Amino acid sequence: MNKHSHPVLRRKSTRIALAASALCATLASGHAFAQNSTQTVSATTANSAEAAAPDNDGGQIATVEISTRKTRSTVSMSGNEIQKILPGVNPLKALETLPGVSFQTADPWGNNEQNLSLFVHGFTGQQLGYTMDGVPLGDQQYGNYNGLSPQRAVTSENVRSVVLSTGAGDLGTASTSNLGGTIDTFSSDPLQKYNVNVQQTVGSHNTSRTFIRVDTGEFGNGNSAYFSALHHEARAWDFNGRQSNDQFNAKFVHDGSAGKLTLFADYSDKTEPNEDATVHVAGEKSAPYTRSFLYPNFAAAQAYLSPSGATPAADGNNYHNYYSDAQRTDFLTYAKYEANLSPDLTWTNQIYFHHDDGVGVVAGPIGVAGLPGLFAVYYPNQNLKQVFGNSGYATRTTEYTINRDGYISTLHWDLGNHQIETGIWLEHNRSEAYRRWYALDVNNPSSPYTRPSNPLITQYGSGIDNKVAQFHLQDEWKLRPNLALQAGFKSSLQFADGQFPVQEAPAAIGGGSQGLPVGEIVTKSWFLPGVGVRWDLSKQDQVFANIQKNMRQFVTYGAGGASPWSLPSQQAFDLFKSTAKPETSITYELGLRDTRQLDWGVVKAFDGQIDLYHVDFSNRLLSISPTPVISSIIGGNAILANVGSVKTDGVDLAGTLHFGHNISFYDAVSYNHSQYEDNYTSGTSVVQTAGKNVPGAPTWMNKFVATTTVAGVEVQLIGDFVGKRYATYTNDLHVSSYFLMGLNLSGKLPYMGNLLKNPRWNFNVANLANRQGVLEVVVGAASGTYNTYPIPPRQAFLTLKADFS
């Protein structure tokens, strides 16, 4: 199937549905939450989130805090509990123990972004909203165009808390993609006393992670600051690839009677070895568990190919590339001032800037995936092996640049029984993406850790100028001391203009007479309402309900992903522009929170939540692979199909039983039923998706965390069951369920003198039972084929940390 042989696929649709909403749960450690059931977490401001997350390691705190202020399901994990999972872990991965959250990636930290998979109640990770201290982080697509990952925005050890809000999230969230909720990460504030914190992690596959943070303590009149440095290295578990990261954070806070000034800066230089997915087809008898790379054994890479550069026929689509990695360099900074205009009026203003320089690299054989035909367009009637360095391999890059600046302003006014909030978010983003091909010289083979130079082919170069404006207004009205009504709306506007400074050769797009599409798309939604209620039935029980509508703006990425500028012709783009509608969702949520002391023998307390949700999801866009091999190296322009409506129904039931002070057991069961309601048309064929489940999202999940303290050592056993997942849009293929366990141990080291304070250790084991199976499924076809990434083997890590004064 030629990558450009399809017309634009679209289908008019009426209603839609897809799951989002409800996260609940209280993975509690010890009994603290049972003792303090009124502790709240607000996803609106960093201050309220930080109030639930103390920085020190002393004493037991709840693993998850459930907000009792929200009319929707909102939960928060403190930085301390995140670091227990594994010091340095991605805040997104830390959420995988929560009900309704399915998270997979190739490494135990969750750092690998190329094969990261995240579902929350049926919504994909790209349909959620992400912020760090209020700064928008984009939609987390691997092909960077409008943001960066949370672990690149702030070093994991500096995370104060991470807050997950399901449904559409808060109205004031700075995001254009939060159909299914928001994930807000908050950095810790400087300590009030001088301190030096040092941490060192070692473990499986040559892991070494060194973290140092220096806090100045308070100086002057309400001033404090910190500076931190990180160096992380590890080897990929299935081949000789190096994961590395150098990161620096600095934060300054001036807290006075007139207001609070915060200055923050982050620099991250990160390299990730990518994984090649295993290709599966209907009726196959066997497929490799992994597709490891051949680097750095260049002799083996040469021997792997035939003299003409062909791969072994027996390997088929699961051939081996030489290497692949993702290089990302980011600089992020913001200035924020929270002005106390009066005891009842606060005005917060924040400006930010983000620069990203990134590249995704693949060095692979030149005789696969349609490459001979592509290269022949640029080098007709030539010996392609000689053209590309006589090695039989070529290096492909996708080179990214992002320059974003923005402004966020929010006004909070307590007016009697009313809490009024209004605000505006403005952003200007200039992003570029260039696809280039380089020779791989047989006499001087390249490395995945340096940028190639002198391209032979610049296949295309895109530039998109995007402006976003978002306004919100809401009021929380306290009708009675135990009853609050919240209502409001937001407006979302996007002005995107895409150009191609370097056009793809027409013959490379299937022989057409035009290049890739250019032009402006403006989308405006002036009224996206939300209404919710919170009713305290008693001191122990609270009912909440919420209805909210949201929209996902079109992706503004050139020549890739689910973007209008990835369509294969100007006519297709113009048709899309005139007829397509952005994805929208309406989420209905109803829940009950309960926290109470008990006297049931050994059971002393219980806390938990049940959450029911329904979602109508309209104008769902599918990005369908243009090639038979999903994620093929040749890439190509994705086919955007409007598959109409999706309907979702689901429930989360989660709770923690506390057995005295030292033992607790948390368990969460999730059910999600997300189903397409319409068929769609591909050319002249009708693809039968009506009544089919949304692939990739499991119907059933169950998680548990068992916690106890023995002789001063805290022990956590974590279990994660993910049920069967469909692997195609028509559900003709699926992958089996899996159950993984992890073990976390932590304790204090012996007293080591006055200089060294609070020395402690962590020991973490991932995939404790050393299970094998499919961790992640990559969906990109209606039927017949899908890709997978495997479960990594058991890995163990030891961390030593201490403070110096």
PDB file of N, CA and C in Angstrom, residues 358-409:
ATOM      1  N   GLY A 358      15.605  19.737  19.398  1.00  0.00           N
ATOM      2  CA  GLY A 358      15.574  18.287  19.511  1.00  0.00           C
ATOM      3  C   GLY A 358      15.764  17.600  18.184  1.00  0.00           C
ATOM      4  N   VAL A 359      16.103  16.316  18.266  1.00  0.00           N
ATOM      5  CA  VAL A 359      16.258  15.509  17.065  1.00  0.00           C
ATOM      6  C   VAL A 359      15.952  14.058  17.403  1.00  0.00           C
ATOM      7  N   GLY A 360      15.197  13.408  16.513  1.00  0.00           N
ATOM      8  CA  GLY A 360      15.004  11.971  16.583  1.00  0.00           C
ATOM      9  C   GLY A 360      15.816  11.328  15.476  1.00  0.00           C
ATOM     10  N   VAL A 361      16.606  10.300  15.826  1.00  0.00           N
ATOM     11  CA  VAL A 361      17.589   9.731  14.897  1.00  0.00           C
ATOM     12  C   VAL A 361      17.328   8.239  14.710  1.00  0.00           C
ATOM     13  N   VAL A 362      17.360   7.795  13.448  1.00  0.00           N
ATOM     14  CA  VAL A 362      17.316   6.365  13.133  1.00  0.00           C
ATOM     15  C   VAL A 362      18.357   6.084  12.062  1.00  0.00           C
ATOM     16  N   ALA A 363      19.238   5.131  12.319  1.00  0.00           N
ATOM     17  CA  ALA A 363      20.181   4.657  11.308  1.00  0.00           C
ATOM     18  C   ALA A 363      19.773   3.239  10.933  1.00  0.00           C
ATOM     19  N   GLY A 364      19.331   3.058   9.676  1.00  0.00           N
ATOM     20  CA  GLY A 364      18.822   1.761   9.280  1.00  0.00           C
ATOM     21  C   GLY A 364      19.177   1.405   7.857  1.00  0.00           C
ATOM     22  N   PRO A 365      18.876   0.176   7.454  1.00  0.00           N
ATOM     23  CA  PRO A 365      19.198  -0.295   6.106  1.00  0.00           C
ATOM     24  C   PRO A 365      18.486   0.525   5.037  1.00  0.00           C
ATOM     25  N   ILE A 366      19.146   0.706   3.898  1.00  0.00           N
ATOM     26  CA  ILE A 366      18.566   1.518   2.823  1.00  0.00           C
ATOM     27  C   ILE A 366      17.655   0.711   1.906  1.00  0.00           C
ATOM     28  N   GLY A 367      17.583  -0.598   2.099  1.00  0.00           N
ATOM     29  CA  GLY A 367      16.811  -1.430   1.177  1.00  0.00           C
ATOM     30  C   GLY A 367      15.471  -1.856   1.712  1.00  0.00           C
ATOM     31  N   VAL A 368      14.930  -1.161   2.752  1.00  0.00           N
ATOM     32  CA  VAL A 368      13.683  -1.592   3.376  1.00  0.00           C
ATOM     33  C   VAL A 368      12.647  -0.479   3.303  1.00  0.00           C
ATOM     34  N   ALA A 369      11.400  -0.839   3.582  1.00  0.00           N
ATOM     35  CA  ALA A 369      10.311   0.109   3.847  1.00  0.00           C
ATOM     36  C   ALA A 369      10.129   1.166   2.772  1.00  0.00           C
ATOM     37  N   GLY A 370      10.362   0.810   1.520  1.00  0.00           N
ATOM     38  CA  GLY A 370      10.138   1.757   0.436  1.00  0.00           C
ATOM     39  C   GLY A 370      11.216   2.798   0.248  1.00  0.00           C
ATOM     40  N   LEU A 371      12.336   2.652   0.967  1.00  0.00           N
ATOM     41  CA  LEU A 371      13.399   3.659   0.855  1.00  0.00           C
ATOM     42  C   LEU A 371      14.033   3.711  -0.539  1.00  0.00           C
ATOM     43  N   PRO A 372      14.267   2.589  -1.217  1.00  0.00           N
ATOM     44  CA  PRO A 372      14.859   2.711  -2.557  1.00  0.00           C
ATOM     45  C   PRO A 372      14.050   3.616  -3.481  1.00  0.00           C
ATOM     46  N   GLY A 373      12.715   3.523  -3.427  1.00  0.00           N
ATOM     47  CA  GLY A 373      11.886   4.373  -4.261  1.00  0.00           C
ATOM     48  C   GLY A 373      11.980   5.838  -3.863  1.00  0.00           C
ATOM     49  N   LEU A 374      12.036   6.104  -2.540  1.00  0.00           N
ATOM     50  CA  LEU A 374      12.168   7.482  -2.072  1.00  0.00           C
ATOM     51  C   LEU A 374      13.508   8.076  -2.499  1.00  0.00           C
ATOM     52  N   PHE A 375      14.592   7.329  -2.265  1.00  0.00           N
ATOM     53  CA  PHE A 375      15.920   7.858  -2.589  1.00  0.00           C
ATOM     54  C   PHE A 375      16.106   8.043  -4.100  1.00  0.00           C
ATOM     55  N   ALA A 376      15.454   7.183  -4.891  1.00  0.00           N
ATOM     56  CA  ALA A 376      15.594   7.275  -6.343  1.00  0.00           C
ATOM     57  C   ALA A 376      15.003   8.565  -6.887  1.00  0.00           C
ATOM     58  N   VAL A 377      14.078   9.179  -6.133  1.00  0.00           N
ATOM     59  CA  VAL A 377      13.531  10.475  -6.552  1.00  0.00           C
ATOM     60  C   VAL A 377      14.629  11.532  -6.554  1.00  0.00           C
ATOM     61  N   TYR A 378      15.540  11.441  -5.576  1.00  0.00           N
ATOM     62  CA  TYR A 378      16.591  12.438  -5.431  1.00  0.00           C
ATOM     63  C   TYR A 378      17.887  12.021  -6.144  1.00  0.00           C
ATOM     64  N   TYR A 379      18.099  10.718  -6.304  1.00  0.00           N
ATOM     65  CA  TYR A 379      19.314  10.210  -6.961  1.00  0.00           C
ATOM     66  C   TYR A 379      18.920   9.158  -7.998  1.00  0.00           C
ATOM     67  N   PRO A 380      18.270   9.591  -9.076  1.00  0.00           N
ATOM     68  CA  PRO A 380      17.796   8.618 -10.076  1.00  0.00           C
ATOM     69  C   PRO A 380      18.961   7.937 -10.792  1.00  0.00           C
ATOM     70  N   ASN A 381      18.782   6.647 -11.023  1.00  0.00           N
ATOM     71  CA  ASN A 381      19.738   5.846 -11.793  1.00  0.00           C
ATOM     72  C   ASN A 381      21.144   5.871 -11.191  1.00  0.00           C
ATOM     73  N   GLN A 382      21.232   5.962  -9.877  1.00  0.00           N
ATOM     74  CA  GLN A 382      22.537   5.936  -9.221  1.00  0.00           C
ATOM     75  C   GLN A 382      22.610   4.748  -8.274  1.00  0.00           C
ATOM     76  N   ASN A 383      23.831   4.378  -7.922  1.00  0.00           N
ATOM     77  CA  ASN A 383      24.058   3.306  -6.953  1.00  0.00           C
ATOM     78  C   ASN A 383      23.812   3.878  -5.558  1.00  0.00           C
ATOM     79  N   LEU A 384      22.650   3.546  -4.991  1.00  0.00           N
ATOM     80  CA  LEU A 384      22.263   4.166  -3.725  1.00  0.00           C
ATOM     81  C   LEU A 384      23.181   3.766  -2.580  1.00  0.00           C
ATOM     82  N   LYS A 385      23.722   2.561  -2.634  1.00  0.00           N
ATOM     83  CA  LYS A 385      24.633   2.148  -1.578  1.00  0.00           C
ATOM     84  C   LYS A 385      25.865   3.041  -1.571  1.00  0.00           C
ATOM     85  N   GLN A 386      26.404   3.348  -2.725  1.00  0.00           N
ATOM     86  CA  GLN A 386      27.557   4.247  -2.793  1.00  0.00           C
ATOM     87  C   GLN A 386      27.183   5.666  -2.376  1.00  0.00           C
ATOM     88  N   VAL A 387      26.015   6.125  -2.794  1.00  0.00           N
ATOM     89  CA  VAL A 387      25.580   7.479  -2.443  1.00  0.00           C
ATOM     90  C   VAL A 387      25.548   7.669  -0.935  1.00  0.00           C
ATOM     91  N   PHE A 388      25.095   6.654  -0.211  1.00  0.00           N
ATOM     92  CA  PHE A 388      24.917   6.768   1.242  1.00  0.00           C
ATOM     93  C   PHE A 388      26.095   6.188   2.031  1.00  0.00           C
ATOM     94  N   GLY A 389      27.287   6.252   1.467  1.00  0.00           N
ATOM     95  CA  GLY A 389      28.486   5.922   2.237  1.00  0.00           C
ATOM     96  C   GLY A 389      28.965   4.508   2.095  1.00  0.00           C
ATOM     97  N   ASN A 390      28.333   3.716   1.206  1.00  0.00           N
ATOM     98  CA  ASN A 390      28.778   2.359   0.886  1.00  0.00           C
ATOM     99  C   ASN A 390      28.658   1.383   2.060  1.00  0.00           C
ATOM    100  N   SER A 391      27.874   1.762   3.085  1.00  0.00           N
ATOM    101  CA  SER A 391      27.702   0.875   4.239  1.00  0.00           C
ATOM    102  C   SER A 391      26.430   0.043   4.142  1.00  0.00           C
ATOM    103  N   GLY A 392      25.503   0.458   3.278  1.00  0.00           N
ATOM    104  CA  GLY A 392      24.193  -0.188   3.235  1.00  0.00           C
ATOM    105  C   GLY A 392      23.204   0.432   4.207  1.00  0.00           C
ATOM    106  N   TYR A 393      23.654   1.462   4.954  1.00  0.00           N
ATOM    107  CA  TYR A 393      22.797   2.121   5.937  1.00  0.00           C
ATOM    108  C   TYR A 393      22.735   3.622   5.636  1.00  0.00           C
ATOM    109  N   ALA A 394      21.647   4.244   6.088  1.00  0.00           N
ATOM    110  CA  ALA A 394      21.499   5.688   6.025  1.00  0.00           C
ATOM    111  C   ALA A 394      20.945   6.168   7.366  1.00  0.00           C
ATOM    112  N   THR A 395      21.207   7.415   7.686  1.00  0.00           N
ATOM    113  CA  THR A 395      20.715   7.994   8.941  1.00  0.00           C
ATOM    114  C   THR A 395      19.609   8.990   8.641  1.00  0.00           C
ATOM    115  N   ARG A 396      18.456   8.773   9.242  1.00  0.00           N
ATOM    116  CA  ARG A 396      17.315   9.673   9.091  1.00  0.00           C
ATOM    117  C   ARG A 396      17.131  10.473  10.369  1.00  0.00           C
ATOM    118  N   THR A 397      16.887  11.777  10.228  1.00  0.00           N
ATOM    119  CA  THR A 397      16.602  12.603  11.396  1.00  0.00           C
ATOM    120  C   THR A 397      15.292  13.345  11.207  1.00  0.00           C
ATOM    121  N   THR A 398      14.636  13.605  12.314  1.00  0.00           N
ATOM    122  CA  THR A 398      13.570  14.594  12.370  1.00  0.00           C
ATOM    123  C   THR A 398      14.033  15.632  13.382  1.00  0.00           C
ATOM    124  N   GLU A 399      14.258  16.852  12.928  1.00  0.00           N
ATOM    125  CA  GLU A 399      14.899  17.879  13.743  1.00  0.00           C
ATOM    126  C   GLU A 399      13.865  18.932  14.132  1.00  0.00           C
ATOM    127  N   TYR A 400      13.736  19.141  15.443  1.00  0.00           N
ATOM    128  CA  TYR A 400      12.680  19.985  15.984  1.00  0.00           C
ATOM    129  C   TYR A 400      13.253  21.267  16.583  1.00  0.00           C
ATOM    130  N   THR A 401      12.478  22.325  16.478  1.00  0.00           N
ATOM    131  CA  THR A 401      12.762  23.566  17.198  1.00  0.00           C
ATOM    132  C   THR A 401      11.447  24.142  17.705  1.00  0.00           C
ATOM    133  N   ILE A 402      11.445  24.572  18.965  1.00  0.00           N
ATOM    134  CA  ILE A 402      10.273  25.205  19.563  1.00  0.00           C
ATOM    135  C   ILE A 402      10.714  26.496  20.234  1.00  0.00           C
ATOM    136  N   ASN A 403       9.976  27.567  20.009  1.00  0.00           N
ATOM    137  CA  ASN A 403      10.142  28.810  20.762  1.00  0.00           C
ATOM    138  C   ASN A 403       8.753  29.270  21.190  1.00  0.00           C
ATOM    139  N   ARG A 404       8.479  29.130  22.486  1.00  0.00           N
ATOM    140  CA  ARG A 404       7.166  29.488  23.031  1.00  0.00           C
ATOM    141  C   ARG A 404       7.328  30.582  24.079  1.00  0.00           C
ATOM    142  N   ASP A 405       6.447  31.564  24.057  1.00  0.00           N
ATOM    143  CA  ASP A 405       6.361  32.502  25.170  1.00  0.00           C
ATOM    144  C   ASP A 405       4.889  32.734  25.461  1.00  0.00           C
ATOM    145  N   GLY A 406       4.599  33.007  26.721  1.00  0.00           N
ATOM    146  CA  GLY A 406       3.200  33.118  27.091  1.00  0.00           C
ATOM    147  C   GLY A 406       2.983  33.948  28.332  1.00  0.00           C
ATOM    148  N   TYR A 407       1.711  34.221  28.588  1.00  0.00           N
ATOM    149  CA  TYR A 407       1.286  35.049  29.710  1.00  0.00           C
ATOM    150  C   TYR A 407       0.013  34.445  30.301  1.00  0.00           C
ATOM    151  N   ILE A 408      -0.011  34.312  31.634  1.00  0.00           N
ATOM    152  CA  ILE A 408      -1.173  33.783  32.351  1.00  0.00           C
ATOM    153  C   ILE A 408      -1.533  34.779  33.448  1.00  0.00           C
ATOM    154  N   SER A 409      -2.791  35.175  33.492  1.00  0.00           N
ATOM    155  CA  SER A 409      -3.252  36.117  34.511  1.00  0.00           C
ATOM    156  C   SER A 409      -4.535  35.588  35.118  1.00  0.00           C
TER     157      SER A 409
END
